[in-house]
PDB file of C-alpha atoms in Angstrom:
ATOM      1  CA  UNK A  51       0.000   0.000   0.000  1.00 35.00           C
ATOM      2  CA  UNK A  52       1.365   3.416  -0.948  1.00 42.00           C
ATOM      3  CA  UNK A  53       1.714   5.726   2.039  1.00 48.00           C
ATOM      4  CA  UNK A  54       0.095   9.211   1.796  1.00 46.00           C
ATOM      5  CA  UNK A  55       3.496  10.878   2.095  1.00 47.00           C
ATOM      6  CA  UNK A  56       4.677   9.085  -1.046  1.00 65.00           C
ATOM      7  CA  UNK A  57       1.804  10.428  -3.168  1.00 82.00           C
ATOM      8  CA  UNK A  58       2.811  13.934  -4.192  1.00 92.00           C
ATOM      9  CA  UNK A  59       0.471  16.663  -5.408  1.00 93.00           C
ATOM     10  CA  UNK A  60       3.231  19.226  -5.908  1.00 98.00           C
ATOM     11  CA  UNK A  61       2.861  21.200  -9.123  1.00 98.00           C
ATOM     12  CA  UNK A  62       5.374  23.678 -10.475  1.00 99.00           C
ATOM     13  CA  UNK A  63       4.837  27.122  -8.979  1.00 99.00           C
ATOM     14  CA  UNK A  64       6.764  30.223  -7.985  1.00 99.00           C
ATOM     15  CA  UNK A  65       7.548  30.927  -4.332  1.00 99.00           C
ATOM     16  CA  UNK A  66       8.572  34.349  -3.040  1.00 99.00           C
ATOM     17  CA  UNK A  67      11.053  34.821  -0.181  1.00 99.00           C
ATOM     18  CA  UNK A  68      10.570  38.231   1.444  1.00 99.00           C
ATOM     19  CA  UNK A  69      13.411  39.142   3.820  1.00 99.00           C
ATOM     20  CA  UNK A  70      11.718  42.166   5.397  1.00 98.00           C
ATOM     21  CA  UNK A  71      12.445  43.902   8.726  1.00 98.00           C
ATOM     22  CA  UNK A  72       9.845  43.654  11.482  1.00 98.00           C
ATOM     23  CA  UNK A  73       6.934  46.080  11.366  1.00 97.00           C
ATOM     24  CA  UNK A  74       8.390  48.243   8.617  1.00 97.00           C
ATOM     25  CA  UNK A  75       5.372  48.967   6.409  1.00 96.00           C
ATOM     26  CA  UNK A  76       7.408  51.168   4.083  1.00 97.00           C
ATOM     27  CA  UNK A  77      10.001  48.445   3.491  1.00 98.00           C
ATOM     28  CA  UNK A  78       7.271  45.832   3.052  1.00 98.00           C
ATOM     29  CA  UNK A  79       5.488  47.984   0.467  1.00 97.00           C
ATOM     30  CA  UNK A  80       8.728  48.578  -1.421  1.00 98.00           C
ATOM     31  CA  UNK A  81       9.622  44.880  -1.495  1.00 98.00           C
ATOM     32  CA  UNK A  82       6.058  43.939  -2.411  1.00 98.00           C
ATOM     33  CA  UNK A  83       6.413  45.787  -5.699  1.00 98.00           C
ATOM     34  CA  UNK A  84       8.681  42.924  -6.763  1.00 98.00           C
ATOM     35  CA  UNK A  85       5.918  40.332  -6.385  1.00 98.00           C
ATOM     36  CA  UNK A  86       5.149  38.980  -9.834  1.00 98.00           C
ATOM     37  CA  UNK A  87       4.083  35.410 -10.563  1.00 98.00           C
ATOM     38  CA  UNK A  88       4.442  33.995  -7.037  1.00 99.00           C
ATOM     39  CA  UNK A  89       1.711  31.660  -5.821  1.00 99.00           C
ATOM     40  CA  UNK A  90       3.039  31.829  -2.256  1.00 99.00           C
ATOM     41  CA  UNK A  91       5.013  34.572  -0.509  1.00 99.00           C
ATOM     42  CA  UNK A  92       6.775  33.797   2.785  1.00 99.00           C
ATOM     43  CA  UNK A  93       7.663  36.449   5.374  1.00 99.00           C
ATOM     44  CA  UNK A  94       9.921  36.037   8.435  1.00 99.00           C
ATOM     45  CA  UNK A  95       9.032  35.265  12.026  1.00 99.00           C
ATOM     46  CA  UNK A  96       7.914  38.343  14.007  1.00 98.00           C
ATOM     47  CA  UNK A  97       7.171  40.142  10.744  1.00 99.00           C
ATOM     48  CA  UNK A  98       5.129  42.766  12.614  1.00 98.00           C
ATOM     49  CA  UNK A  99       7.094  43.197  15.860  1.00 97.00           C
ATOM     50  CA  UNK A 100       9.902  41.614  17.886  1.00 95.00           C
ATOM     51  CA  UNK A 101       9.070  40.653  21.505  1.00 92.00           C
ATOM     52  CA  UNK A 102      10.860  42.657  24.154  1.00 87.00           C
ATOM     53  CA  UNK A 103      11.741  45.455  21.726  1.00 89.00           C
ATOM     54  CA  UNK A 104      10.192  48.855  21.069  1.00 84.00           C
ATOM     55  CA  UNK A 105       8.383  49.676  17.857  1.00 85.00           C
ATOM     56  CA  UNK A 106       6.586  47.382  15.499  1.00 93.00           C
ATOM     57  CA  UNK A 107       2.953  47.154  14.473  1.00 96.00           C
ATOM     58  CA  UNK A 108       0.025  45.535  16.279  1.00 95.00           C
ATOM     59  CA  UNK A 109      -0.945  42.186  14.785  1.00 97.00           C
ATOM     60  CA  UNK A 110      -4.461  43.302  13.777  1.00 96.00           C
ATOM     61  CA  UNK A 111      -3.151  46.304  11.856  1.00 97.00           C
ATOM     62  CA  UNK A 112      -0.394  44.242  10.246  1.00 98.00           C
ATOM     63  CA  UNK A 113      -2.804  41.531   9.149  1.00 98.00           C
ATOM     64  CA  UNK A 114      -5.029  44.160   7.573  1.00 98.00           C
ATOM     65  CA  UNK A 115      -2.031  45.232   5.474  1.00 98.00           C
ATOM     66  CA  UNK A 116      -1.177  41.638   4.534  1.00 98.00           C
ATOM     67  CA  UNK A 117      -4.800  40.905   3.631  1.00 99.00           C
ATOM     68  CA  UNK A 118      -4.865  43.853   1.242  1.00 98.00           C
ATOM     69  CA  UNK A 119      -1.590  42.773  -0.351  1.00 98.00           C
ATOM     70  CA  UNK A 120      -2.797  39.181  -0.768  1.00 99.00           C
ATOM     71  CA  UNK A 121      -5.989  40.340  -2.495  1.00 98.00           C
ATOM     72  CA  UNK A 122      -4.043  42.754  -4.679  1.00 97.00           C
ATOM     73  CA  UNK A 123      -1.872  39.975  -6.139  1.00 97.00           C
ATOM     74  CA  UNK A 124      -4.164  36.975  -5.610  1.00 98.00           C
ATOM     75  CA  UNK A 125      -1.428  35.199  -3.671  1.00 99.00           C
ATOM     76  CA  UNK A 126      -1.079  33.053  -0.552  1.00 99.00           C
ATOM     77  CA  UNK A 127       1.041  34.535   2.264  1.00 99.00           C
ATOM     78  CA  UNK A 128       2.634  32.709   5.180  1.00 99.00           C
ATOM     79  CA  UNK A 129       3.959  35.179   7.733  1.00 99.00           C
ATOM     80  CA  UNK A 130       5.339  34.937  11.223  1.00 99.00           C
ATOM     81  CA  UNK A 131       3.424  37.273  13.541  1.00 98.00           C
ATOM     82  CA  UNK A 132       3.811  38.279  17.187  1.00 98.00           C
ATOM     83  CA  UNK A 133       0.285  37.467  18.339  1.00 97.00           C
ATOM     84  CA  UNK A 134      -1.466  38.397  21.579  1.00 93.00           C
ATOM     85  CA  UNK A 135      -4.211  36.038  22.681  1.00 91.00           C
ATOM     86  CA  UNK A 136      -5.673  36.436  26.139  1.00 89.00           C
ATOM     87  CA  UNK A 137      -2.830  36.583  28.633  1.00 92.00           C
ATOM     88  CA  UNK A 138      -0.328  35.059  26.234  1.00 95.00           C
ATOM     89  CA  UNK A 139       1.880  36.257  23.427  1.00 96.00           C
ATOM     90  CA  UNK A 140       2.849  33.760  20.760  1.00 98.00           C
ATOM     91  CA  UNK A 141       5.253  33.530  17.873  1.00 98.00           C
ATOM     92  CA  UNK A 142       2.585  32.494  15.395  1.00 98.00           C
ATOM     93  CA  UNK A 143       2.370  31.780  11.683  1.00 99.00           C
ATOM     94  CA  UNK A 144      -0.610  33.194   9.836  1.00 99.00           C
ATOM     95  CA  UNK A 145      -1.896  31.935   6.491  1.00 99.00           C
ATOM     96  CA  UNK A 146      -3.406  34.756   4.446  1.00 99.00           C
ATOM     97  CA  UNK A 147      -5.389  33.447   1.484  1.00 99.00           C
ATOM     98  CA  UNK A 148      -5.702  35.138  -1.925  1.00 99.00           C
ATOM     99  CA  UNK A 149      -9.141  36.472  -0.958  1.00 99.00           C
ATOM    100  CA  UNK A 150      -7.638  38.258   2.058  1.00 98.00           C
ATOM    101  CA  UNK A 151      -9.060  35.947   4.711  1.00 99.00           C
ATOM    102  CA  UNK A 152      -6.564  34.646   7.242  1.00 98.00           C
ATOM    103  CA  UNK A 153      -6.093  32.167  10.073  1.00 98.00           C
ATOM    104  CA  UNK A 154      -3.422  31.300  12.626  1.00 98.00           C
ATOM    105  CA  UNK A 155      -2.022  27.932  11.532  1.00 98.00           C
ATOM    106  CA  UNK A 156       0.845  27.417  13.987  1.00 98.00           C
ATOM    107  CA  UNK A 157       2.102  28.758  17.295  1.00 98.00           C
ATOM    108  CA  UNK A 158       5.774  28.134  17.966  1.00 97.00           C
ATOM    109  CA  UNK A 159       6.076  24.822  19.773  1.00 94.00           C
ATOM    110  CA  UNK A 160       9.769  24.972  20.700  1.00 96.00           C
ATOM    111  CA  UNK A 161      10.904  28.283  22.191  1.00 94.00           C
ATOM    112  CA  UNK A 162      14.532  29.379  21.872  1.00 89.00           C
ATOM    113  CA  UNK A 163      16.374  29.375  25.205  1.00 86.00           C
ATOM    114  CA  UNK A 164      20.078  29.426  24.390  1.00 79.00           C
ATOM    115  CA  UNK A 165      23.082  31.633  23.611  1.00 78.00           C
ATOM    116  CA  UNK A 166      21.874  34.490  25.794  1.00 80.00           C
ATOM    117  CA  UNK A 167      18.315  34.602  24.401  1.00 81.00           C
ATOM    118  CA  UNK A 168      15.288  33.272  26.309  1.00 88.00           C
ATOM    119  CA  UNK A 169      12.033  33.586  24.381  1.00 90.00           C
ATOM    120  CA  UNK A 170      10.073  32.102  27.283  1.00 90.00           C
ATOM    121  CA  UNK A 171      10.515  35.447  29.084  1.00 91.00           C
ATOM    122  CA  UNK A 172       8.208  37.045  26.532  1.00 92.00           C
ATOM    123  CA  UNK A 173       6.231  34.216  24.922  1.00 96.00           C
ATOM    124  CA  UNK A 174       3.949  31.313  25.692  1.00 96.00           C
ATOM    125  CA  UNK A 175       4.586  27.996  24.017  1.00 96.00           C
ATOM    126  CA  UNK A 176       2.136  26.720  21.418  1.00 96.00           C
ATOM    127  CA  UNK A 177       0.171  23.630  22.402  1.00 95.00           C
ATOM    128  CA  UNK A 178      -0.033  21.840  19.068  1.00 95.00           C
ATOM    129  CA  UNK A 179       2.684  20.345  16.874  1.00 93.00           C
ATOM    130  CA  UNK A 180       3.394  21.872  13.455  1.00 97.00           C
ATOM    131  CA  UNK A 181       0.726  21.515  10.741  1.00 98.00           C
ATOM    132  CA  UNK A 182       0.642  20.443   7.108  1.00 98.00           C
ATOM    133  CA  UNK A 183      -1.372  22.788   4.873  1.00 99.00           C
ATOM    134  CA  UNK A 184      -2.858  21.691   1.557  1.00 98.00           C
ATOM    135  CA  UNK A 185      -2.825  24.673  -0.806  1.00 98.00           C
ATOM    136  CA  UNK A 186      -4.047  22.625  -3.748  1.00 98.00           C
ATOM    137  CA  UNK A 187      -0.776  22.947  -5.665  1.00 98.00           C
ATOM    138  CA  UNK A 188       1.474  21.910  -2.762  1.00 99.00           C
ATOM    139  CA  UNK A 189       1.420  20.482   0.740  1.00 99.00           C
ATOM    140  CA  UNK A 190       3.233  22.856   3.075  1.00 99.00           C
ATOM    141  CA  UNK A 191       4.702  21.920   6.441  1.00 99.00           C
ATOM    142  CA  UNK A 192       5.121  24.882   8.792  1.00 99.00           C
ATOM    143  CA  UNK A 193       7.724  25.307  11.518  1.00 99.00           C
ATOM    144  CA  UNK A 194       9.278  28.404  13.085  1.00 99.00           C
ATOM    145  CA  UNK A 195      12.969  29.309  13.383  1.00 98.00           C
ATOM    146  CA  UNK A 196      14.465  27.290  16.292  1.00 97.00           C
ATOM    147  CA  UNK A 197      12.173  24.365  15.452  1.00 98.00           C
ATOM    148  CA  UNK A 198      14.408  23.725  12.432  1.00 98.00           C
ATOM    149  CA  UNK A 199      16.988  22.323  14.880  1.00 97.00           C
ATOM    150  CA  UNK A 200      14.711  19.360  15.645  1.00 97.00           C
ATOM    151  CA  UNK A 201      14.836  16.780  12.842  1.00 98.00           C
ATOM    152  CA  UNK A 202      11.991  14.828  14.443  1.00 97.00           C
ATOM    153  CA  UNK A 203       9.547  17.668  13.756  1.00 97.00           C
ATOM    154  CA  UNK A 204      10.422  17.879  10.074  1.00 98.00           C
ATOM    155  CA  UNK A 205      10.433  14.090   9.619  1.00 97.00           C
ATOM    156  CA  UNK A 206       6.942  13.987  11.116  1.00 97.00           C
ATOM    157  CA  UNK A 207       5.754  16.656   8.670  1.00 98.00           C
ATOM    158  CA  UNK A 208       7.280  14.809   5.718  1.00 98.00           C
ATOM    159  CA  UNK A 209       5.655  11.529   6.733  1.00 96.00           C
ATOM    160  CA  UNK A 210       2.332  13.377   6.975  1.00 96.00           C
ATOM    161  CA  UNK A 211       2.683  14.476   3.371  1.00 97.00           C
ATOM    162  CA  UNK A 212       4.602  17.765   3.456  1.00 98.00           C
ATOM    163  CA  UNK A 213       6.470  18.523   0.229  1.00 99.00           C
ATOM    164  CA  UNK A 214       7.770  21.965   1.180  1.00 99.00           C
ATOM    165  CA  UNK A 215       8.807  23.023   4.681  1.00 99.00           C
ATOM    166  CA  UNK A 216       8.322  26.740   5.262  1.00 99.00           C
ATOM    167  CA  UNK A 217      10.400  28.208   8.098  1.00 99.00           C
ATOM    168  CA  UNK A 218       9.641  31.838   9.031  1.00 99.00           C
ATOM    169  CA  UNK A 219      12.637  32.847  11.143  1.00 99.00           C
ATOM    170  CA  UNK A 220      14.159  35.589  13.245  1.00 97.00           C
ATOM    171  CA  UNK A 221      17.620  34.060  13.593  1.00 97.00           C
ATOM    172  CA  UNK A 222      19.633  35.945  16.188  1.00 92.00           C
ATOM    173  CA  UNK A 223      23.381  36.411  15.572  1.00 92.00           C
ATOM    174  CA  UNK A 224      25.788  34.326  17.623  1.00 86.00           C
ATOM    175  CA  UNK A 225      28.773  31.968  17.406  1.00 86.00           C
ATOM    176  CA  UNK A 226      28.578  30.258  14.007  1.00 92.00           C
ATOM    177  CA  UNK A 227      24.818  30.827  13.945  1.00 91.00           C
ATOM    178  CA  UNK A 228      24.816  32.279  10.433  1.00 93.00           C
ATOM    179  CA  UNK A 229      26.277  28.979   9.234  1.00 96.00           C
ATOM    180  CA  UNK A 230      23.868  26.953  11.371  1.00 97.00           C
ATOM    181  CA  UNK A 231      20.874  28.562   9.641  1.00 98.00           C
ATOM    182  CA  UNK A 232      22.034  27.524   6.185  1.00 98.00           C
ATOM    183  CA  UNK A 233      23.317  24.097   7.245  1.00 99.00           C
ATOM    184  CA  UNK A 234      20.123  23.187   9.079  1.00 99.00           C
ATOM    185  CA  UNK A 235      17.947  24.163   6.123  1.00 99.00           C
ATOM    186  CA  UNK A 236      20.023  21.976   3.810  1.00 99.00           C
ATOM    187  CA  UNK A 237      20.060  19.055   6.245  1.00 99.00           C
ATOM    188  CA  UNK A 238      16.295  19.106   6.826  1.00 99.00           C
ATOM    189  CA  UNK A 239      15.712  19.157   3.056  1.00 99.00           C
ATOM    190  CA  UNK A 240      18.081  16.269   2.366  1.00 98.00           C
ATOM    191  CA  UNK A 241      16.977  14.243   5.412  1.00 97.00           C
ATOM    192  CA  UNK A 242      13.398  14.206   4.166  1.00 98.00           C
ATOM    193  CA  UNK A 243      13.535  14.841   0.394  1.00 98.00           C
ATOM    194  CA  UNK A 244      11.520  18.042   0.779  1.00 99.00           C
ATOM    195  CA  UNK A 245      11.995  21.603  -0.348  1.00 99.00           C
ATOM    196  CA  UNK A 246      12.861  23.977   2.503  1.00 99.00           C
ATOM    197  CA  UNK A 247      12.084  27.690   2.310  1.00 99.00           C
ATOM    198  CA  UNK A 248      13.733  29.344   5.323  1.00 99.00           C
ATOM    199  CA  UNK A 249      12.959  33.072   5.411  1.00 99.00           C
ATOM    200  CA  UNK A 250      14.839  35.182   7.933  1.00 99.00           C
ATOM    201  CA  UNK A 251      14.784  38.789   9.075  1.00 98.00           C
ATOM    202  CA  UNK A 252      17.622  40.966   7.782  1.00 98.00           C
ATOM    203  CA  UNK A 253      20.739  42.224   9.547  1.00 97.00           C
ATOM    204  CA  UNK A 254      21.849  43.828  11.740  1.00 96.00           C
ATOM    205  CA  UNK A 255      19.337  42.597  14.332  1.00 95.00           C
ATOM    206  CA  UNK A 256      19.162  39.170  12.700  1.00 97.00           C
ATOM    207  CA  UNK A 257      21.304  37.308  10.183  1.00 97.00           C
ATOM    208  CA  UNK A 258      19.398  37.329   6.870  1.00 98.00           C
ATOM    209  CA  UNK A 259      20.607  34.796   4.265  1.00 98.00           C
ATOM    210  CA  UNK A 260      17.113  33.445   3.522  1.00 99.00           C
ATOM    211  CA  UNK A 261      17.236  30.480   1.175  1.00 99.00           C
ATOM    212  CA  UNK A 262      15.355  27.862  -0.800  1.00 99.00           C
ATOM    213  CA  UNK A 263      16.826  24.350  -0.718  1.00 99.00           C
ATOM    214  CA  UNK A 264      15.857  21.514  -3.075  1.00 99.00           C
ATOM    215  CA  UNK A 265      14.971  17.959  -1.952  1.00 99.00           C
ATOM    216  CA  UNK A 266      18.558  17.021  -2.864  1.00 99.00           C
ATOM    217  CA  UNK A 267      19.883  19.385  -0.182  1.00 99.00           C
ATOM    218  CA  UNK A 268      21.167  21.845  -2.783  1.00 98.00           C
ATOM    219  CA  UNK A 269      20.748  25.579  -2.231  1.00 99.00           C
ATOM    220  CA  UNK A 270      18.624  26.809  -5.121  1.00 98.00           C
ATOM    221  CA  UNK A 271      18.833  30.477  -4.139  1.00 99.00           C
ATOM    222  CA  UNK A 272      20.154  32.440  -1.165  1.00 99.00           C
ATOM    223  CA  UNK A 273      19.742  36.091  -0.255  1.00 99.00           C
ATOM    224  CA  UNK A 274      22.257  38.429   1.337  1.00 98.00           C
ATOM    225  CA  UNK A 275      21.908  40.087   4.715  1.00 98.00           C
ATOM    226  CA  UNK A 276      19.781  43.151   3.912  1.00 98.00           C
ATOM    227  CA  UNK A 277      16.091  43.633   3.034  1.00 98.00           C
ATOM    228  CA  UNK A 278      15.450  41.748  -0.194  1.00 98.00           C
ATOM    229  CA  UNK A 279      12.835  39.847  -2.179  1.00 99.00           C
ATOM    230  CA  UNK A 280      13.280  37.085  -4.712  1.00 99.00           C
ATOM    231  CA  UNK A 281      11.030  34.678  -6.590  1.00 99.00           C
ATOM    232  CA  UNK A 282      12.093  31.170  -7.566  1.00 99.00           C
ATOM    233  CA  UNK A 283      10.363  28.237  -9.230  1.00 99.00           C
ATOM    234  CA  UNK A 284       9.583  25.092  -7.256  1.00 99.00           C
ATOM    235  CA  UNK A 285       9.460  22.023  -9.512  1.00 98.00           C
ATOM    236  CA  UNK A 286       7.366  18.965  -8.773  1.00 98.00           C
ATOM    237  CA  UNK A 287       9.553  16.770 -10.983  1.00 98.00           C
ATOM    238  CA  UNK A 288      12.587  17.483  -8.786  1.00 98.00           C
ATOM    239  CA  UNK A 289      10.714  16.312  -5.692  1.00 98.00           C
ATOM    240  CA  UNK A 290       9.414  13.171  -7.376  1.00 98.00           C
ATOM    241  CA  UNK A 291      12.829  12.248  -8.768  1.00 98.00           C
ATOM    242  CA  UNK A 292      14.498  12.740  -5.382  1.00 98.00           C
ATOM    243  CA  UNK A 293      11.939  10.547  -3.639  1.00 97.00           C
ATOM    244  CA  UNK A 294      12.176   7.850  -6.281  1.00 97.00           C
ATOM    245  CA  UNK A 295      15.966   7.712  -6.304  1.00 98.00           C
ATOM    246  CA  UNK A 296      16.486   8.386  -2.591  1.00 97.00           C
ATOM    247  CA  UNK A 297      13.548   6.715  -0.802  1.00 96.00           C
ATOM    248  CA  UNK A 298      14.431   7.751   2.750  1.00 96.00           C
ATOM    249  CA  UNK A 299      10.799   8.331   3.751  1.00 96.00           C
ATOM    250  CA  UNK A 300       9.785   4.831   2.677  1.00 93.00           C
ATOM    251  CA  UNK A 301      12.722   3.344   4.557  1.00 94.00           C
ATOM    252  CA  UNK A 302      12.016   5.518   7.603  1.00 92.00           C
ATOM    253  CA  UNK A 303       8.524   4.031   7.799  1.00 88.00           C
ATOM    254  CA  UNK A 304       9.965   0.516   7.594  1.00 86.00           C
ATOM    255  CA  UNK A 305      12.514   1.370  10.283  1.00 83.00           C
ATOM    256  CA  UNK A 306       9.826   2.730  12.587  1.00 70.00           C
ATOM    257  CA  UNK A 307       7.677  -0.351  12.004  1.00 68.00           C
ATOM    258  CA  UNK A 308      10.504  -2.807  12.712  1.00 68.00           C
ATOM    259  CA  UNK A 309      11.564  -0.882  15.822  1.00 63.00           C
ATOM    260  CA  UNK A 310       8.002  -0.915  17.146  1.00 58.00           C
ATOM    261  CA  UNK A 311       7.699  -4.675  16.646  1.00 60.00           C
ATOM    262  CA  UNK A 312      10.883  -5.298  18.656  1.00 57.00           C
ATOM    263  CA  UNK A 313       9.748  -3.286  21.667  1.00 49.00           C
TER     264      UNK A 313
END
């Protein structure tokens, strides 16, 4: 029996990586002028405001802007947003549809508490594991920033059918961290024969270098450190070839099954 994760729906489409600074409507508007044929545009984590820092834009106001932009271009948007809900603040990912409607699809499950940064001082942890979204032309797994360090999360998404892993990020600078961001994106792609679109906030507060990685672990495109936008084609044939020639997901299921039987 063919597992759901082995049946791909991915069609060729254009994805946009928007490396925009938090809450900067002027910069967002300027970068948005570059949106052309993208079917999906990805923004960084905390695209409206950074917790514990001054400035930024309230989530409701920011989402109104994103809704207008999505309708204007008829495009899907996945954006990291600092969300307030009751007594909690979350690092959330919002899916804005081409008609401008939106929903929160993920709240960061693994908070960053290392290298002098402790997100738990400002944020509550999400209660649910990362989701897989079916956009019709692609199945998208969604994680946030630090969650990319946990291969188990991405493997779970891939086995649930994800073909592209989208990673809105606000990657703080630190020892070798710029290299970690790129290396982790490539490893998660190769580990699971998925595309990875890791979209970071720009320097100097964060490290930039947003990138799209193919299911072969090859960097298809990578940005610099400043505000920037680029569009790149995602190809279904590349995913299918990688999974046919490198069937790690099939073998991972067999490994899990044999391990379970021995326990």
